[in-house]
Amino acid sequence: MLKRIGIAGVTGLVGTTLLRILESGPQEITDLRLFASSRSTGAKVRFRDRDYEVKEVEPEGFKDLDVAFFCLEAGLAKKLAPKVAKHCPVIDKSSEFRLRDDVPLVVPEVNPDALKGHKNIIANPNCTTIPLVVALNPLHRRFGLERVWLASYQSASGAGRELLDQLHYETEFIALRRPPDTTGSPLPAQLADNVIPQIDALDAHGHSGEELKTIRETARILGLPGLKVTSTCVRVPVTIGHSLAVTGRFSRAVKVGDALRVLKDAPGIVLSPGNELATPADCRDKDAVFVCRVRPGAEPEELSFWVTTDNLRKGAALNAVQIAGLLLPA
Ligand SMILES: NC(=O)c1ccc[n+]([C@@H]2O[C@H](COP(=O)([O-])OP(=O)(O)OC[C@H]3O[C@@H](n4cnc5c(N)ncnc54)[C@H](OP(=O)(O)O)[C@@H]3O)[C@@H](O)[C@H]2O)c1
């Protein structure tokens, strides 16, 4: 049972979302410990009519807890998670452990069995990979997935509070028809009124870090090591909600009607009735992965569709809470 919880990075976008999910959930939480950087030490965070003090993260603070949620960047997770894992299971949202053989990478609707034999660190996938595999997995089970083409349209909140604040700031300038100052921006170009076709650094072949995450994590979670995924990840001036244009090729012909029936019954998916549009604005603060525009691809074995989800919820915090629910059932 999930009763004693620690959250590292509670003041960030994912940490705040996680706290709100727990607050409205059924868990009776008897011990809640909140951690962030020294900048936040002493800050008060409200949870179910009580104020909790934020402390600077340190491994001994996680003693005797049922689970630790890590909402920190990868370098900090690398340093701290193995130490905290001596006290309790760590569900880590960074990219640090996602491809390690001894760390399960879990999306509860897709590969819950991967948790078996875990060694107290469990990785939460990338916020674009999660909705992608939730949508692809039921189609794969029915039609046999062979190939994926993906273009993502990723919101500013996917890069944390700093970029979200920068987008708000730039948007005010654009509304006044003035060029925003981008000197302090974490991005190489203005984001408001613009799109940026690169997320993270490029490797020697020109693939971005975000593209490689979606390619490698998708193959791992679906249990298809040789799966070919072509991925283009783009940052767009949306506050919350990642969207994906996906085409899958399968081992047999796929009729749209059959695919719609599969998707309609699949866990975690809301299929737009009548195939109406689902946009990031529709999915904000909602738990599901929304799928629409399901249509034939260029070949009978191909299917194209649109996916959108709240990257802070199912793309991050909710997926972690679901993993904790599998580790510690009520
Ligand atoms: N945003 C998403 O949609 C998303 C989705 C999936 C995965 N993730 C991953 O989740 C993690 C958190 O992302 P986020 O978007 O929540 O980032 P964020 O909004 O920038 O929050 C970062 C958190 O880390 C804390 N922190 C920073 N430096 C620290 C230090 N030296 N010691 C202890 N705590 C420190 C911050 O505390 P202070 O407030 O005190 O600075 C804050 O609580 C990242 O690894 C990210 O890649 C994010």
mmCIF file with all atom_site columns, C-alpha atoms in Angstrom, residues 117-258:
data_model
loop_
_atom_site.group_PDB
_atom_site.id
_atom_site.type_symbol
_atom_site.label_atom_id
_atom_site.label_alt_id
_atom_site.label_comp_id
_atom_site.label_asym_id
_atom_site.label_entity_id
_atom_site.label_seq_id
_atom_site.pdbx_PDB_ins_code
_atom_site.Cartn_x
_atom_site.Cartn_y
_atom_site.Cartn_z
_atom_site.occupancy
_atom_site.B_iso_or_equiv
_atom_site.pdbx_formal_charge
_atom_site.auth_seq_id
_atom_site.auth_comp_id
_atom_site.auth_asym_id
_atom_site.auth_atom_id
_atom_site.pdbx_PDB_model_num
ATOM 1   C CA . GLY A 1 117 ? 12.709  -8.583 -10.365 1.00 0.00 ? 117 GLY A CA 1
ATOM 2   C CA . HIS A 1 118 ? 13.367  -4.839 -10.283 1.00 0.00 ? 118 HIS A CA 1
ATOM 3   C CA . LYS A 1 119 ? 16.292  -3.704 -8.165  1.00 0.00 ? 119 LYS A CA 1
ATOM 4   C CA . ASN A 1 120 ? 14.642  -0.657 -6.601  1.00 0.00 ? 120 ASN A CA 1
ATOM 5   C CA . ILE A 1 121 ? 15.155  1.742  -9.525  1.00 0.00 ? 121 ILE A CA 1
ATOM 6   C CA . ILE A 1 122 ? 12.369  1.914  -12.115 1.00 0.00 ? 122 ILE A CA 1
ATOM 7   C CA . ALA A 1 123 ? 12.578  4.275  -15.071 1.00 0.00 ? 123 ALA A CA 1
ATOM 8   C CA . ASN A 1 124 ? 9.696   6.310  -16.420 1.00 0.00 ? 124 ASN A CA 1
ATOM 9   C CA . PRO A 1 125 ? 9.946   6.758  -20.219 1.00 0.00 ? 125 PRO A CA 1
ATOM 10  C CA . ASN A 1 126 ? 10.219  9.989  -22.179 1.00 0.00 ? 126 ASN A CA 1
ATOM 11  C CA . CYS A 1 127 ? 7.059   12.118 -22.424 1.00 0.00 ? 127 CYS A CA 1
ATOM 12  C CA . THR A 1 128 ? 6.725   11.509 -26.189 1.00 0.00 ? 128 THR A CA 1
ATOM 13  C CA . THR A 1 129 ? 7.534   7.803  -26.008 1.00 0.00 ? 129 THR A CA 1
ATOM 14  C CA . ILE A 1 130 ? 4.760   7.116  -23.459 1.00 0.00 ? 130 ILE A CA 1
ATOM 15  C CA . PRO A 1 131 ? 1.772   8.195  -25.610 1.00 0.00 ? 131 PRO A CA 1
ATOM 16  C CA . LEU A 1 132 ? 3.413   6.637  -28.669 1.00 0.00 ? 132 LEU A CA 1
ATOM 17  C CA . VAL A 1 133 ? 3.665   3.161  -27.120 1.00 0.00 ? 133 VAL A CA 1
ATOM 18  C CA . VAL A 1 134 ? 0.229   3.376  -25.464 1.00 0.00 ? 134 VAL A CA 1
ATOM 19  C CA . ALA A 1 135 ? -1.244  3.904  -28.961 1.00 0.00 ? 135 ALA A CA 1
ATOM 20  C CA . LEU A 1 136 ? 1.022   1.501  -30.859 1.00 0.00 ? 136 LEU A CA 1
ATOM 21  C CA . ASN A 1 137 ? 0.926   -1.445 -28.455 1.00 0.00 ? 137 ASN A CA 1
ATOM 22  C CA . PRO A 1 138 ? -2.688  -2.594 -29.024 1.00 0.00 ? 138 PRO A CA 1
ATOM 23  C CA . LEU A 1 139 ? -2.212  -2.225 -32.793 1.00 0.00 ? 139 LEU A CA 1
ATOM 24  C CA . HIS A 1 140 ? 1.027   -4.201 -32.572 1.00 0.00 ? 140 HIS A CA 1
ATOM 25  C CA . ARG A 1 141 ? -0.672  -7.017 -30.601 1.00 0.00 ? 141 ARG A CA 1
ATOM 26  C CA . ARG A 1 142 ? -3.330  -7.332 -33.314 1.00 0.00 ? 142 ARG A CA 1
ATOM 27  C CA . PHE A 1 143 ? -1.488  -6.560 -36.559 1.00 0.00 ? 143 PHE A CA 1
ATOM 28  C CA . GLY A 1 144 ? 2.263   -7.056 -35.832 1.00 0.00 ? 144 GLY A CA 1
ATOM 29  C CA . LEU A 1 145 ? 4.233   -3.803 -35.886 1.00 0.00 ? 145 LEU A CA 1
ATOM 30  C CA . GLU A 1 146 ? 7.188   -3.661 -38.302 1.00 0.00 ? 146 GLU A CA 1
ATOM 31  C CA . ARG A 1 147 ? 8.038   0.021  -38.841 1.00 0.00 ? 147 ARG A CA 1
ATOM 32  C CA . VAL A 1 148 ? 7.181   3.437  -37.368 1.00 0.00 ? 148 VAL A CA 1
ATOM 33  C CA . TRP A 1 149 ? 7.385   6.980  -38.700 1.00 0.00 ? 149 TRP A CA 1
ATOM 34  C CA . LEU A 1 150 ? 6.900   9.713  -36.113 1.00 0.00 ? 150 LEU A CA 1
ATOM 35  C CA . ALA A 1 151 ? 6.800   13.527 -36.110 1.00 0.00 ? 151 ALA A CA 1
ATOM 36  C CA . SER A 1 152 ? 6.296   15.110 -32.689 1.00 0.00 ? 152 SER A CA 1
ATOM 37  C CA . TYR A 1 153 ? 4.986   18.562 -31.787 1.00 0.00 ? 153 TYR A CA 1
ATOM 38  C CA . GLN A 1 154 ? 6.240   19.043 -28.231 1.00 0.00 ? 154 GLN A CA 1
ATOM 39  C CA . SER A 1 155 ? 5.103   21.710 -25.793 1.00 0.00 ? 155 SER A CA 1
ATOM 40  C CA . ALA A 1 156 ? 7.349   24.065 -23.821 1.00 0.00 ? 156 ALA A CA 1
ATOM 41  C CA . SER A 1 157 ? 6.506   22.455 -20.459 1.00 0.00 ? 157 SER A CA 1
ATOM 42  C CA . GLY A 1 158 ? 8.208   19.284 -21.685 1.00 0.00 ? 158 GLY A CA 1
ATOM 43  C CA . ALA A 1 159 ? 11.519  21.046 -21.039 1.00 0.00 ? 159 ALA A CA 1
ATOM 44  C CA . GLY A 1 160 ? 10.610  22.181 -17.508 1.00 0.00 ? 160 GLY A CA 1
ATOM 45  C CA . ARG A 1 161 ? 9.666   25.415 -15.810 1.00 0.00 ? 161 ARG A CA 1
ATOM 46  C CA . GLU A 1 162 ? 12.429  27.532 -17.342 1.00 0.00 ? 162 GLU A CA 1
ATOM 47  C CA . LEU A 1 163 ? 11.223  27.079 -20.933 1.00 0.00 ? 163 LEU A CA 1
ATOM 48  C CA . LEU A 1 164 ? 7.553   27.440 -19.963 1.00 0.00 ? 164 LEU A CA 1
ATOM 49  C CA . ASP A 1 165 ? 8.355   30.793 -18.313 1.00 0.00 ? 165 ASP A CA 1
ATOM 50  C CA . GLN A 1 166 ? 10.354  31.827 -21.400 1.00 0.00 ? 166 GLN A CA 1
ATOM 51  C CA . LEU A 1 167 ? 7.394   31.013 -23.680 1.00 0.00 ? 167 LEU A CA 1
ATOM 52  C CA . HIS A 1 168 ? 5.011   33.078 -21.517 1.00 0.00 ? 168 HIS A CA 1
ATOM 53  C CA . TYR A 1 169 ? 7.466   35.971 -21.577 1.00 0.00 ? 169 TYR A CA 1
ATOM 54  C CA . GLU A 1 170 ? 8.015   35.802 -25.363 1.00 0.00 ? 170 GLU A CA 1
ATOM 55  C CA . THR A 1 171 ? 4.280   35.491 -26.022 1.00 0.00 ? 171 THR A CA 1
ATOM 56  C CA . GLU A 1 172 ? 3.610   38.811 -24.262 1.00 0.00 ? 172 GLU A CA 1
ATOM 57  C CA . PHE A 1 173 ? 6.105   40.540 -26.560 1.00 0.00 ? 173 PHE A CA 1
ATOM 58  C CA . ILE A 1 174 ? 4.620   38.945 -29.669 1.00 0.00 ? 174 ILE A CA 1
ATOM 59  C CA . ALA A 1 175 ? 1.139   40.111 -28.593 1.00 0.00 ? 175 ALA A CA 1
ATOM 60  C CA . LEU A 1 176 ? 2.544   43.664 -28.453 1.00 0.00 ? 176 LEU A CA 1
ATOM 61  C CA . ARG A 1 177 ? 4.153   43.148 -31.911 1.00 0.00 ? 177 ARG A CA 1
ATOM 62  C CA . ARG A 1 178 ? 7.620   43.544 -30.408 1.00 0.00 ? 178 ARG A CA 1
ATOM 63  C CA . PRO A 1 179 ? 10.551  41.102 -30.826 1.00 0.00 ? 179 PRO A CA 1
ATOM 64  C CA . PRO A 1 180 ? 11.199  39.184 -27.582 1.00 0.00 ? 180 PRO A CA 1
ATOM 65  C CA . ASP A 1 181 ? 14.627  39.140 -25.972 1.00 0.00 ? 181 ASP A CA 1
ATOM 66  C CA . THR A 1 182 ? 15.874  35.543 -26.216 1.00 0.00 ? 182 THR A CA 1
ATOM 67  C CA . THR A 1 183 ? 19.233  36.087 -24.526 1.00 0.00 ? 183 THR A CA 1
ATOM 68  C CA . GLY A 1 184 ? 18.369  33.986 -21.464 1.00 0.00 ? 184 GLY A CA 1
ATOM 69  C CA . SER A 1 185 ? 16.363  31.353 -23.324 1.00 0.00 ? 185 SER A CA 1
ATOM 70  C CA . PRO A 1 186 ? 17.324  27.673 -22.964 1.00 0.00 ? 186 PRO A CA 1
ATOM 71  C CA . LEU A 1 187 ? 16.573  27.321 -26.708 1.00 0.00 ? 187 LEU A CA 1
ATOM 72  C CA . PRO A 1 188 ? 18.700  28.403 -29.674 1.00 0.00 ? 188 PRO A CA 1
ATOM 73  C CA . ALA A 1 189 ? 15.828  30.472 -31.145 1.00 0.00 ? 189 ALA A CA 1
ATOM 74  C CA . GLN A 1 190 ? 12.631  32.280 -30.220 1.00 0.00 ? 190 GLN A CA 1
ATOM 75  C CA . LEU A 1 191 ? 9.817   29.806 -29.460 1.00 0.00 ? 191 LEU A CA 1
ATOM 76  C CA . ALA A 1 192 ? 6.740   32.070 -29.472 1.00 0.00 ? 192 ALA A CA 1
ATOM 77  C CA . ASP A 1 193 ? 5.268   32.400 -32.983 1.00 0.00 ? 193 ASP A CA 1
ATOM 78  C CA . ASN A 1 194 ? 7.814   29.865 -34.167 1.00 0.00 ? 194 ASN A CA 1
ATOM 79  C CA . VAL A 1 195 ? 8.682   26.137 -34.247 1.00 0.00 ? 195 VAL A CA 1
ATOM 80  C CA . ILE A 1 196 ? 12.116  24.663 -33.549 1.00 0.00 ? 196 ILE A CA 1
ATOM 81  C CA . PRO A 1 197 ? 12.969  21.425 -35.376 1.00 0.00 ? 197 PRO A CA 1
ATOM 82  C CA . GLN A 1 198 ? 15.551  20.217 -32.883 1.00 0.00 ? 198 GLN A CA 1
ATOM 83  C CA . ILE A 1 199 ? 15.210  19.080 -29.247 1.00 0.00 ? 199 ILE A CA 1
ATOM 84  C CA . ASP A 1 200 ? 18.538  18.378 -27.478 1.00 0.00 ? 200 ASP A CA 1
ATOM 85  C CA . ALA A 1 201 ? 21.965  18.100 -29.056 1.00 0.00 ? 201 ALA A CA 1
ATOM 86  C CA . LEU A 1 202 ? 22.601  16.380 -32.402 1.00 0.00 ? 202 LEU A CA 1
ATOM 87  C CA . ASP A 1 203 ? 24.754  13.255 -32.704 1.00 0.00 ? 203 ASP A CA 1
ATOM 88  C CA . ALA A 1 204 ? 27.350  12.692 -35.441 1.00 0.00 ? 204 ALA A CA 1
ATOM 89  C CA . HIS A 1 205 ? 24.578  11.623 -37.880 1.00 0.00 ? 205 HIS A CA 1
ATOM 90  C CA . GLY A 1 206 ? 22.345  14.611 -37.131 1.00 0.00 ? 206 GLY A CA 1
ATOM 91  C CA . HIS A 1 207 ? 19.806  12.805 -34.922 1.00 0.00 ? 207 HIS A CA 1
ATOM 92  C CA . SER A 1 208 ? 18.703  14.832 -31.900 1.00 0.00 ? 208 SER A CA 1
ATOM 93  C CA . GLY A 1 209 ? 18.814  13.479 -28.350 1.00 0.00 ? 209 GLY A CA 1
ATOM 94  C CA . GLU A 1 210 ? 15.015  13.534 -28.149 1.00 0.00 ? 210 GLU A CA 1
ATOM 95  C CA . GLU A 1 211 ? 14.699  11.595 -31.424 1.00 0.00 ? 211 GLU A CA 1
ATOM 96  C CA . LEU A 1 212 ? 17.095  8.912  -30.187 1.00 0.00 ? 212 LEU A CA 1
ATOM 97  C CA . LYS A 1 213 ? 15.090  8.611  -26.945 1.00 0.00 ? 213 LYS A CA 1
ATOM 98  C CA . THR A 1 214 ? 11.853  7.985  -28.844 1.00 0.00 ? 214 THR A CA 1
ATOM 99  C CA . ILE A 1 215 ? 13.544  5.463  -31.149 1.00 0.00 ? 215 ILE A CA 1
ATOM 100 C CA . ARG A 1 216 ? 15.364  3.421  -28.494 1.00 0.00 ? 216 ARG A CA 1
ATOM 101 C CA . GLU A 1 217 ? 12.741  3.573  -25.745 1.00 0.00 ? 217 GLU A CA 1
ATOM 102 C CA . THR A 1 218 ? 9.898   2.576  -28.093 1.00 0.00 ? 218 THR A CA 1
ATOM 103 C CA . ALA A 1 219 ? 11.756  -0.545 -29.226 1.00 0.00 ? 219 ALA A CA 1
ATOM 104 C CA . ARG A 1 220 ? 12.620  -1.472 -25.639 1.00 0.00 ? 220 ARG A CA 1
ATOM 105 C CA . ILE A 1 221 ? 9.125   -1.021 -24.163 1.00 0.00 ? 221 ILE A CA 1
ATOM 106 C CA . LEU A 1 222 ? 7.388   -2.851 -27.009 1.00 0.00 ? 222 LEU A CA 1
ATOM 107 C CA . GLY A 1 223 ? 9.936   -5.687 -26.769 1.00 0.00 ? 223 GLY A CA 1
ATOM 108 C CA . LEU A 1 224 ? 10.901  -5.246 -30.443 1.00 0.00 ? 224 LEU A CA 1
ATOM 109 C CA . PRO A 1 225 ? 14.688  -4.736 -30.387 1.00 0.00 ? 225 PRO A CA 1
ATOM 110 C CA . GLY A 1 226 ? 15.040  -4.455 -34.152 1.00 0.00 ? 226 GLY A CA 1
ATOM 111 C CA . LEU A 1 227 ? 12.110  -2.066 -34.637 1.00 0.00 ? 227 LEU A CA 1
ATOM 112 C CA . LYS A 1 228 ? 12.899  0.685  -37.144 1.00 0.00 ? 228 LYS A CA 1
ATOM 113 C CA . VAL A 1 229 ? 11.570  4.076  -36.014 1.00 0.00 ? 229 VAL A CA 1
ATOM 114 C CA . THR A 1 230 ? 12.079  7.271  -38.013 1.00 0.00 ? 230 THR A CA 1
ATOM 115 C CA . SER A 1 231 ? 11.580  10.219 -35.672 1.00 0.00 ? 231 SER A CA 1
ATOM 116 C CA . THR A 1 232 ? 11.540  14.008 -36.064 1.00 0.00 ? 232 THR A CA 1
ATOM 117 C CA . CYS A 1 233 ? 10.973  15.886 -32.800 1.00 0.00 ? 233 CYS A CA 1
ATOM 118 C CA . VAL A 1 234 ? 9.902   19.534 -32.920 1.00 0.00 ? 234 VAL A CA 1
ATOM 119 C CA . ARG A 1 235 ? 9.360   22.079 -30.129 1.00 0.00 ? 235 ARG A CA 1
ATOM 120 C CA . VAL A 1 236 ? 6.195   24.144 -30.673 1.00 0.00 ? 236 VAL A CA 1
ATOM 121 C CA . PRO A 1 237 ? 4.813   27.204 -28.842 1.00 0.00 ? 237 PRO A CA 1
ATOM 122 C CA . VAL A 1 238 ? 2.197   25.249 -26.884 1.00 0.00 ? 238 VAL A CA 1
ATOM 123 C CA . THR A 1 239 ? 2.292   25.425 -23.075 1.00 0.00 ? 239 THR A CA 1
ATOM 124 C CA . ILE A 1 240 ? 1.150   21.865 -22.181 1.00 0.00 ? 240 ILE A CA 1
ATOM 125 C CA . GLY A 1 241 ? 0.381   18.863 -24.395 1.00 0.00 ? 241 GLY A CA 1
ATOM 126 C CA . HIS A 1 242 ? 2.607   16.861 -26.726 1.00 0.00 ? 242 HIS A CA 1
ATOM 127 C CA . SER A 1 243 ? 1.192   15.740 -30.084 1.00 0.00 ? 243 SER A CA 1
ATOM 128 C CA . LEU A 1 244 ? 2.425   13.082 -32.483 1.00 0.00 ? 244 LEU A CA 1
ATOM 129 C CA . ALA A 1 245 ? 1.765   12.347 -36.148 1.00 0.00 ? 245 ALA A CA 1
ATOM 130 C CA . VAL A 1 246 ? 2.337   8.597  -36.424 1.00 0.00 ? 246 VAL A CA 1
ATOM 131 C CA . THR A 1 247 ? 2.410   6.090  -39.265 1.00 0.00 ? 247 THR A CA 1
ATOM 132 C CA . GLY A 1 248 ? 2.867   2.414  -38.491 1.00 0.00 ? 248 GLY A CA 1
ATOM 133 C CA . ARG A 1 249 ? 3.526   -0.392 -40.923 1.00 0.00 ? 249 ARG A CA 1
ATOM 134 C CA . PHE A 1 250 ? 2.290   -3.817 -39.882 1.00 0.00 ? 250 PHE A CA 1
ATOM 135 C CA . SER A 1 251 ? 2.902   -7.395 -40.987 1.00 0.00 ? 251 SER A CA 1
ATOM 136 C CA . ARG A 1 252 ? -0.607  -7.667 -42.471 1.00 0.00 ? 252 ARG A CA 1
ATOM 137 C CA . ALA A 1 253 ? -3.150  -5.378 -44.116 1.00 0.00 ? 253 ALA A CA 1
ATOM 138 C CA . VAL A 1 254 ? -4.962  -3.100 -41.648 1.00 0.00 ? 254 VAL A CA 1
ATOM 139 C CA . LYS A 1 255 ? -8.549  -2.022 -42.222 1.00 0.00 ? 255 LYS A CA 1
ATOM 140 C CA . VAL A 1 256 ? -9.330  1.315  -40.556 1.00 0.00 ? 256 VAL A CA 1
ATOM 141 C CA . GLY A 1 257 ? -12.532 -0.087 -39.022 1.00 0.00 ? 257 GLY A CA 1
ATOM 142 C CA . ASP A 1 258 ? -10.592 -2.935 -37.387 1.00 0.00 ? 258 ASP A CA 1
#
